[in-house]
Structure formats: C-alpha cells, structure tokens
Tab-separated table of C-alpha atoms and ligand atoms in Angstrom:
chain	number	residue	atom	x	y	z
A	1276	MET	CA	-29.381	-10.584	-15.324
A	1277	LYS	CA	-27.024	-7.482	-16.811
A	1278	HIS	CA	-24.708	-6.443	-15.291
A	1279	THR	CA	-22.734	-3.078	-15.632
A	1280	THR	CA	-19.451	-2.735	-16.770
A	1281	GLN	CA	-16.693	-0.545	-15.528
A	1282	LEU	CA	-13.361	-0.310	-17.572
A	1283	ILE	CA	-10.555	-0.244	-15.438
A	1284	VAL	CA	-7.336	0.559	-17.803
A	1285	ALA	CA	-4.143	-0.854	-15.855
A	1286	LEU	CA	-1.421	1.685	-15.759
A	1287	ASP	CA	1.396	-0.954	-16.646
A	1288	VAL	CA	4.473	2.074	-16.910
A	1289	ASP	CA	7.542	2.046	-15.675
A	1290	ASN	CA	7.827	6.148	-14.525
A	1291	LEU	CA	4.862	8.673	-12.617
A	1292	LYS	CA	5.134	11.104	-15.273
A	1293	GLU	CA	4.030	8.635	-18.423
A	1294	ALA	CA	1.181	7.189	-15.245
A	1295	LYS	CA	-0.036	11.061	-15.895
A	1296	ARG	CA	-0.173	11.349	-18.722
A	1297	LEU	CA	-1.788	8.648	-19.073
A	1298	VAL	CA	-4.388	9.605	-16.565
A	1299	ASP	CA	-4.849	12.578	-17.681
A	1300	LEU	CA	-5.665	12.077	-21.785
A	1301	LEU	CA	-7.876	9.138	-20.354
A	1302	TYR	CA	-10.280	10.639	-17.640
A	1303	PRO	CA	-13.127	10.972	-17.532
A	1304	ALA	CA	-13.474	8.592	-19.946
A	1305	VAL	CA	-11.208	6.442	-18.096
A	1306	LYS	CA	-12.735	6.515	-13.911
A	1307	ILE	CA	-10.911	3.413	-12.670
A	1308	PHE	CA	-7.166	3.135	-12.943
A	1309	LYS	CA	-4.859	-0.205	-12.240
A	1310	VAL	CA	-1.586	0.686	-10.164
A	1311	GLY	CA	-0.053	-2.882	-10.356
A	1312	SER	CA	3.969	-4.029	-9.429
A	1313	GLN	CA	5.528	-2.217	-11.542
A	1314	LEU	CA	4.309	1.126	-11.751
A	1315	PHE	CA	4.240	0.802	-7.523
A	1316	THR	CA	7.801	-0.348	-7.581
A	1317	ALA	CA	9.068	2.559	-9.433
A	1318	CYS	CA	7.240	5.310	-7.801
A	1319	GLY	CA	4.744	3.895	-4.875
A	1320	ALA	CA	2.298	6.708	-2.710
A	1321	GLU	CA	2.790	9.237	-5.486
A	1322	ALA	CA	1.298	6.891	-8.350
A	1323	VAL	CA	-2.438	6.335	-6.150
A	1324	LYS	CA	-1.991	10.262	-5.139
A	1325	MET	CA	-1.591	11.410	-8.736
A	1326	ILE	CA	-4.329	9.816	-9.971
A	1327	ASN	CA	-6.464	10.357	-6.290
A	1328	LYS	CA	-5.803	13.435	-7.381
A	1329	LYS	CA	-7.316	14.001	-10.409
A	1330	ASN	CA	-10.217	12.422	-8.812
A	1331	ALA	CA	-10.138	9.317	-10.774
A	1332	LYS	CA	-10.219	5.825	-8.523
A	1333	VAL	CA	-7.473	3.528	-7.883
A	1334	PHE	CA	-7.738	-0.395	-8.288
A	1335	LEU	CA	-4.217	-1.012	-6.143
A	1336	ASP	CA	-3.005	-4.581	-7.569
A	1337	LEU	CA	-0.236	-6.145	-5.441
A	1338	LYS	CA	-2.241	-9.197	-5.171
A	1339	TYR	CA	-0.947	-9.534	-1.425
A	1340	HIS	CA	0.235	-12.876	-0.274
A	1341	ASP	CA	1.619	-13.060	3.014
A	1342	ILE	CA	1.233	-13.803	6.707
A	1343	PRO	CA	-2.099	-12.598	8.586
A	1344	ASN	CA	-0.636	-9.795	10.093
A	1345	THR	CA	1.255	-8.437	7.472
A	1346	VAL	CA	-1.460	-8.366	4.690
A	1347	LYS	CA	-3.294	-6.925	8.019
A	1348	ASN	CA	-0.839	-4.423	7.926
A	1349	ALA	CA	-0.370	-3.774	4.386
A	1350	VAL	CA	-4.549	-3.502	3.757
A	1351	SER	CA	-4.338	-0.531	6.632
A	1352	SER	CA	-2.003	0.945	4.962
A	1353	ALA	CA	-3.418	0.958	1.261
A	1354	VAL	CA	-7.364	2.044	3.395
A	1355	GLU	CA	-5.199	4.934	3.951
A	1356	LEU	CA	-3.596	5.846	0.714
A	1357	GLY	CA	-7.268	6.245	-0.397
A	1358	VAL	CA	-7.649	2.995	-2.634
A	1359	PHE	CA	-11.122	2.191	-4.169
A	1360	MET	CA	-9.647	-2.006	-4.710
A	1361	LEU	CA	-7.292	-3.647	-3.777
A	1362	ASP	CA	-6.719	-7.209	-4.064
A	1363	VAL	CA	-5.182	-10.416	-2.058
A	1364	HIS	CA	-4.111	-13.507	-3.317
A	1365	THR	CA	-6.878	-16.549	-2.706
A	1366	GLN	CA	-3.514	-18.848	-1.418
A	1367	GLY	CA	-2.922	-17.420	1.244
A	1368	ALA	CA	-6.110	-19.089	2.789
A	1369	GLU	CA	-8.798	-17.836	4.889
A	1370	GLU	CA	-7.390	-16.407	8.148
A	1371	MET	CA	-4.992	-14.134	5.565
A	1372	LEU	CA	-8.177	-13.197	3.314
A	1373	LYS	CA	-10.131	-12.423	6.411
A	1374	ALA	CA	-7.747	-10.819	8.473
A	1375	ALA	CA	-7.535	-8.263	5.021
A	1376	VAL	CA	-11.388	-7.664	5.179
A	1377	ARG	CA	-10.821	-6.780	9.254
A	1378	SER	CA	-8.558	-4.800	8.460
A	1379	ALA	CA	-9.636	-2.905	5.986
A	1380	THR	CA	-13.105	-2.269	7.207
A	1381	ASP	CA	-11.573	-1.280	11.350
A	1382	LYS	CA	-9.279	1.032	9.241
A	1383	ALA	CA	-12.221	3.162	7.304
A	1384	GLN	CA	-13.656	3.000	9.796
A	1385	GLU	CA	-11.759	4.928	11.789
A	1386	LEU	CA	-11.088	6.899	9.195
A	1387	ASN	CA	-15.046	7.932	8.411
A	1388	ILE	CA	-14.426	6.911	4.530
A	1389	LYS	CA	-16.075	3.680	2.331
A	1390	LYS	CA	-14.069	0.567	2.861
A	1391	PRO	CA	-12.503	-0.702	-0.416
A	1392	LEU	CA	-13.241	-2.986	-2.389
A	1393	ILE	CA	-11.569	-6.303	-1.237
A	1394	ILE	CA	-11.050	-8.513	-4.774
A	1395	GLY	CA	-9.326	-12.334	-4.108
A	1396	ILE	CA	-6.618	-13.303	-7.154
A	1397	THR	CA	-7.986	-16.929	-8.508
A	1398	VAL	CA	-6.099	-18.602	-11.094
A	1399	LEU	CA	-3.769	-15.504	-13.526
A	1400	THR	CA	-5.379	-15.195	-16.773
A	1401	SER	CA	-2.159	-16.144	-18.486
A	1402	VAL	CA	-2.394	-19.426	-17.300
A	1403	ASN	CA	-4.341	-22.510	-19.307
A	1404	ASN	CA	-5.078	-25.313	-18.134
A	1405	SER	CA	-9.030	-25.642	-18.849
A	1406	GLN	CA	-11.377	-27.774	-16.782
A	1407	ILE	CA	-8.506	-27.888	-13.653
A	1408	THR	CA	-8.240	-23.954	-13.772
A	1409	GLU	CA	-12.170	-23.326	-13.878
A	1410	ASP	CA	-12.641	-26.423	-11.184
A	1411	ASN	CA	-9.741	-24.045	-8.805
A	1412	VAL	CA	-10.652	-20.642	-10.192
A	1413	LEU	CA	-14.363	-21.601	-8.495
A	1414	GLU	CA	-13.131	-22.912	-5.770
A	1415	ALA	CA	-10.861	-20.043	-4.903
A	1416	ALA	CA	-14.343	-17.879	-5.616
A	1417	ILE	CA	-15.879	-20.088	-2.523
A	1418	LEU	CA	-13.368	-19.408	-0.257
A	1419	ALA	CA	-13.273	-16.014	-0.970
A	1420	LYS	CA	-16.776	-15.034	-0.254
A	1421	ASN	CA	-17.198	-16.644	2.321
A	1422	SER	CA	-14.112	-15.314	3.711
A	1423	GLY	CA	-16.252	-12.127	3.299
A	1424	LEU	CA	-14.251	-10.790	0.035
A	1425	ASP	CA	-16.275	-8.601	-2.368
A	1426	GLY	CA	-14.982	-10.749	-5.026
A	1427	VAL	CA	-12.660	-12.200	-7.201
A	1428	VAL	CA	-10.040	-11.308	-10.759
A	1429	CYS	CA	-10.668	-14.464	-13.149
A	1430	SER	CA	-10.944	-14.658	-16.806
A	1431	VAL	CA	-13.682	-14.242	-19.008
A	1432	TYR	CA	-13.615	-18.051	-19.265
A	1433	GLU	CA	-14.526	-18.770	-16.035
A	1434	ALA	CA	-16.724	-15.763	-14.716
A	1435	PRO	CA	-20.503	-17.520	-16.186
A	1436	ARG	CA	-19.787	-20.225	-13.508
A	1437	VAL	CA	-18.480	-18.002	-11.403
A	1438	ARG	CA	-21.368	-16.052	-11.157
A	1439	LYS	CA	-24.026	-18.970	-11.441
A	1440	GLU	CA	-22.670	-20.430	-8.471
A	1441	LEU	CA	-21.923	-16.974	-6.462
A	1442	GLY	CA	-25.029	-14.591	-6.716
A	1443	GLN	CA	-25.298	-11.272	-8.607
A	1444	ASP	CA	-24.139	-9.285	-6.138
A	1445	PHE	CA	-20.268	-11.125	-5.654
A	1446	LEU	CA	-17.372	-8.499	-8.013
A	1447	ILE	CA	-16.403	-10.117	-11.020
A	1448	VAL	CA	-13.457	-8.291	-12.338
A	1449	THR	CA	-11.670	-9.592	-15.574
A	1450	PRO	CA	-8.183	-9.437	-17.038
A	1451	GLY	CA	-7.132	-10.750	-20.441
A	1452	ILE	CA	-9.433	-8.979	-22.474
A	1453	ARG	CA	-7.904	-8.075	-26.032
A	1454	PRO	CA	-10.129	-6.202	-28.860
A	1455	GLN	CA	-10.676	-8.512	-31.788
A	1456	GLY	CA	-7.483	-9.261	-33.748
A	1457	HIS	CA	-5.371	-7.980	-31.288
A	1458	ALA	CA	-2.446	-9.903	-30.141
A	1459	SER	CA	-2.946	-12.106	-26.566
A	1460	ASP	CA	0.501	-11.030	-25.881
A	1461	ASP	CA	1.583	-13.400	-22.174
A	1462	GLN	CA	-2.178	-13.507	-21.800
A	1463	ALA	CA	-3.702	-17.311	-22.053
A	1464	ARG	CA	-7.575	-17.091	-21.595
A	1465	ILE	CA	-7.885	-13.926	-23.831
A	1466	ALA	CA	-11.703	-13.024	-24.124
A	1467	THR	CA	-13.338	-9.742	-26.113
A	1468	ALA	CA	-15.242	-7.140	-23.967
A	1469	LYS	CA	-18.515	-7.429	-25.631
A	1470	ASP	CA	-17.527	-11.529	-24.018
A	1471	ALA	CA	-16.971	-10.406	-20.545
A	1472	VAL	CA	-19.993	-8.273	-20.658
A	1473	GLU	CA	-22.154	-10.823	-21.883
A	1474	ALA	CA	-20.411	-13.127	-19.349
A	1475	GLY	CA	-21.234	-11.201	-15.888
A	1476	ALA	CA	-17.424	-9.175	-15.168
A	1477	ASP	CA	-18.763	-5.415	-13.030
A	1478	PHE	CA	-15.186	-5.155	-14.410
A	1479	ILE	CA	-12.772	-5.639	-17.134
A	1480	VAL	CA	-9.165	-4.607	-17.070
A	1481	VAL	CA	-7.859	-3.694	-19.728
A	1482	GLY	CA	-3.840	-2.946	-20.664
A	1483	ARG	CA	-1.372	-3.270	-23.248
A	1484	PRO	CA	-4.155	-2.520	-25.571
A	1485	ILE	CA	-4.820	0.980	-24.317
A	1486	VAL	CA	-1.730	1.885	-22.849
A	1487	LYS	CA	0.678	0.840	-25.648
A	1488	ALA	CA	-1.333	2.113	-28.336
A	1489	LYS	CA	-0.987	4.913	-30.604
A	1490	ASP	CA	-4.584	6.592	-29.948
A	1491	PRO	CA	-5.134	5.011	-25.894
A	1492	LEU	CA	-8.504	7.894	-25.551
A	1493	SER	CA	-9.580	6.627	-29.240
A	1494	VAL	CA	-9.087	2.546	-27.938
A	1495	ALA	CA	-10.850	3.043	-24.529
A	1496	LYS	CA	-13.203	5.144	-25.856
A	1497	GLU	CA	-13.968	1.831	-28.457
A	1498	ILE	CA	-13.577	-0.366	-25.654
A	1499	SER	CA	-16.383	2.076	-23.473
A	1500	GLU	CA	-18.736	1.949	-25.955
A	1501	ALA	CA	-18.386	-2.104	-26.216
A	1502	ILE	CA	-19.110	-2.755	-22.856
A	1503	THR	CA	-22.321	0.317	-22.358
B	1072	C5P	O1	-1.716	-5.524	-20.800
B	1072	C5P	P1	-3.122	-6.477	-20.310
B	1072	C5P	O2	-4.182	-5.971	-20.700
B	1072	C5P	O3	-2.627	-7.609	-20.081
B	1072	C5P	O4	-2.258	-5.863	-18.644
B	1072	C5P	C1	-3.624	-7.523	-17.938
B	1072	C5P	C2	-3.585	-6.247	-15.831
B	1072	C5P	O5	-4.020	-7.312	-16.303
B	1072	C5P	C3	-1.928	-6.313	-15.923
B	1072	C5P	O6	-1.572	-5.427	-15.228
B	1072	C5P	C4	-1.940	-7.940	-14.761
B	1072	C5P	O7	-0.228	-7.806	-13.610
B	1072	C5P	C5	-3.689	-7.777	-14.200
B	1072	C5P	N1	-3.959	-9.145	-14.108
B	1072	C5P	C6	-3.724	-10.763	-14.592
B	1072	C5P	N2	-4.447	-11.463	-14.530
B	1072	C5P	C7	-4.881	-11.232	-13.448
B	1072	C5P	C8	-4.748	-10.267	-12.381
B	1072	C5P	C9	-4.185	-9.283	-12.806
B	1072	C5P	O8	-3.261	-9.963	-16.001
B	1072	C5P	N3	-5.537	-12.784	-12.451
C-alpha cells in the first residue's frame, strides 16, 4: 500500500528570531516543524507558540526518558502547549511509555483537544551497526506498539521491516534524509527522500539540508516534490 509522506523541517537553530525567519519563509510549503533540544533549551515554549500562531504544526522532539511520573507530567505540559507530535525514548521501557500515552490521552480529553501523536525513539540514525541495529529497532518498535504509541522514529533502512511487522497504521518517522550528493554530516544511516517514501515512511525529518541551505524554500520544495 502506498503511504502519503509528509515533510517535517527540523528547526535546529539557537534563537527565536532565526526560527521565525525560517517558519515565515517555509510555511505553507512546509506545514510541520520540529522543535528539538537546541531550540527548546534556547527559547522554550515560545518556539512552539510561534509555530502554532502561524497555524503550522509542531513535532516536539525532546525524547523524554525519565521515571514514569516525570514523563507523565512532561507529556501533560506538552499537550497543554498544543503540539501535534512528541517523542519519548523506548529505552524508558513499558511503564514509562504507557504513562506517556495515558497522560496525553487524559490531558487531551480534559482540554477537549486532539491527542498528540506519541512517537518512540528506537535507535538514533547517527548509529550504524547493520544487523544489530535492525533487530534492536524492531524490538523497540514492538515495545512501542504494545505500549500504545502511535509510531516510531527509525532510519529508512529499517522502515520496510517495521512496516511489514507492525502494520499499515503504525507511523514511521525517518530522519537522516539527504538529497543526492549532500554531505551526511553526523548521520550514519542516510537515504534520499524518495527512498523514504519507497520504504513506507509517513513523515521524513530534514534539518541541515534545508536549514543551512542558501535557499531553504527551494530545497524544501524540491524535497516535497520528491515525496508527492
Ligand atoms: O540535520 P539533520 O537532517 O540531520 O537533522 C535531523 C534531525 O532529526 C535532528 O534534529 C535530529 O535531532 C533528529 N533526529 C535524528 N534521529 C533520530 C531522532 C531525531 O536525527 N532518531
């Protein structure tokens, strides 16, 4: 089955002004922006609010990994912020993952809003260990699904196996995307946007190839065309 694949741009910058410049430039060609640890540490909730104000969606990528009660409370605060998607680390184990899902469900119900998508981190795309990586990713994905998560982050390389084993409705988010000929930076398991579509990704995350480009909008449009 063919999936629709959507582009998420990682706003990996260190200040709100630059983040806003990129969102103003890229929206509506790009509708989902990722706020990760760098931007969130630099300007906190203001980054999320700025994106929401623009009517774009936020993937809050803080990879929560802590005791279940702390994750529960962090997720609750993320739901209050109005994020579209957030992630937790599957290494946090079942109790923590279930606490995240329960917290998101309860908070969304209380606020009468849609529950954000809860995505599990499996193995970072900067790590490359072939077979071990694939088995670890699959194991983490099974744990994520059994704990009620909506999907996982994995590289394009493991996506077909995750799709095959975990079904069509389980979301797959793939970072490590590079246009042909682009530097891999610190990513090890890289692939093109087109490869990601063929591997069954629902979302691709692209940071540096767009954010550091001379013309971010034209790179974003090129990638969007490649995934449509
Ligand atoms: O610049 P680049 O395209 O490599 O950015 C990828 C983004 O996706 C970064 O923000 C990185 O933190 C994030 N990410 C990742 N691998 C994961 C989860 C998130 O590269 N497993």
